Amino acid sequence: MKHIQRFLLIVFLTGSFFSCSNTKPENNSKPLRIAISRMHRHHTYSNWLHRYDSTVMLYDMYPLGVEQALKLAKTVDGILITGGEDVNPDFFGKIDDTARCGTINHYRDSLEMALIHYAISHKVPLIGICRGEQIINVDLGGSLIIDIPTDWDTVVKHSSKDWKLQWHEVNIVPGTQMAKISGKTHGIVSSSHHQAINKLGAGLRISAYAPDSIPEAIEWADTTSKGFLMATQWHPEHMDTLSPFSAPYAKLFLKKASNYSRNK
């Protein structure tokens, strides 16, 4: 009898675990599939998206190689380009400044530009964070400030050895998508970078600035006949769920991915 009771208890606990481990979408649709250009070892980007939909299936594109990543991109509902190394300055005509850059990852540049090309041409929802914003801008013909501390007259501190201590103000441009989803005109963000947008890429507009006029967010200037695109220099994955510059951003991206999934 004790063995039977123990067996039933195990079955009950096991069933309870699996039934509560994920929150499924209310409409019981298939899980969203999101490609992440390179996942962080601490899973910060995946944790950020899973806060708002625990069923999202996430795919790290970095280990796959460009060809296999593009094959997988054909099956996903959204693409996230993440933070990381400096973009090769040769892409925006500043190869002579390579020595003033940090680490450059040529494979990653090729991979992410291929994913950006695919997302834009096939209208796959696309967002970028930190380096992600920078390489989207470069891919669309823009350029970057090579090193803010030496190239930009500013008292705003944009980088720190400890990102947890790196916060600064941003001003949101009225009438932009960022203004609409945040409901704010200014606020505080977690943003750590030594490079930033200089010349703006084709078709883009700036939706947020730091107090020293350095761009902190971009989006399409005209969304007609285009897929969803937004990018931030700041790190929403480092910010809590109450931030108007984090949760609404993730939720909008997942909503656009869901719409894309239904319509493709």
PDB file of C-alpha atoms in Angstrom, residues 48 51 129 190 232 234-240 245-247 249:
ATOM      1  CA  TRP A  48      14.278  39.008 -21.233  1.00  0.00           C
ATOM      2  CA  ARG A  51       9.612  37.066 -19.101  1.00  0.00           C
ATOM      3  CA  ILE A 129      20.465  45.922 -28.917  1.00  0.00           C
ATOM      4  CA  SER A 190      21.159  50.925 -18.760  1.00  0.00           C
ATOM      5  CA  THR A 232      18.283  50.586 -28.994  1.00  0.00           C
ATOM      6  CA  TRP A 234      20.592  50.719 -24.313  1.00  0.00           C
ATOM      7  CA  HIS A 235      20.209  47.247 -22.815  1.00  0.00           C
ATOM      8  CA  PRO A 236      16.540  46.476 -22.023  1.00  0.00           C
ATOM      9  CA  GLU A 237      17.532  42.983 -20.885  1.00  0.00           C
ATOM     10  CA  HIS A 238      19.386  44.582 -17.952  1.00  0.00           C
ATOM     11  CA  MET A 239      16.360  46.594 -16.854  1.00  0.00           C
ATOM     12  CA  ASP A 240      13.458  45.514 -14.666  1.00  0.00           C
ATOM     13  CA  PHE A 245      11.997  51.250 -21.978  1.00  0.00           C
ATOM     14  CA  SER A 246      12.227  47.486 -21.497  1.00  0.00           C
ATOM     15  CA  ALA A 247       8.960  45.566 -21.076  1.00  0.00           C
ATOM     16  CA  TYR A 249       9.831  46.940 -26.200  1.00  0.00           C
TER      17      TYR A 249
END
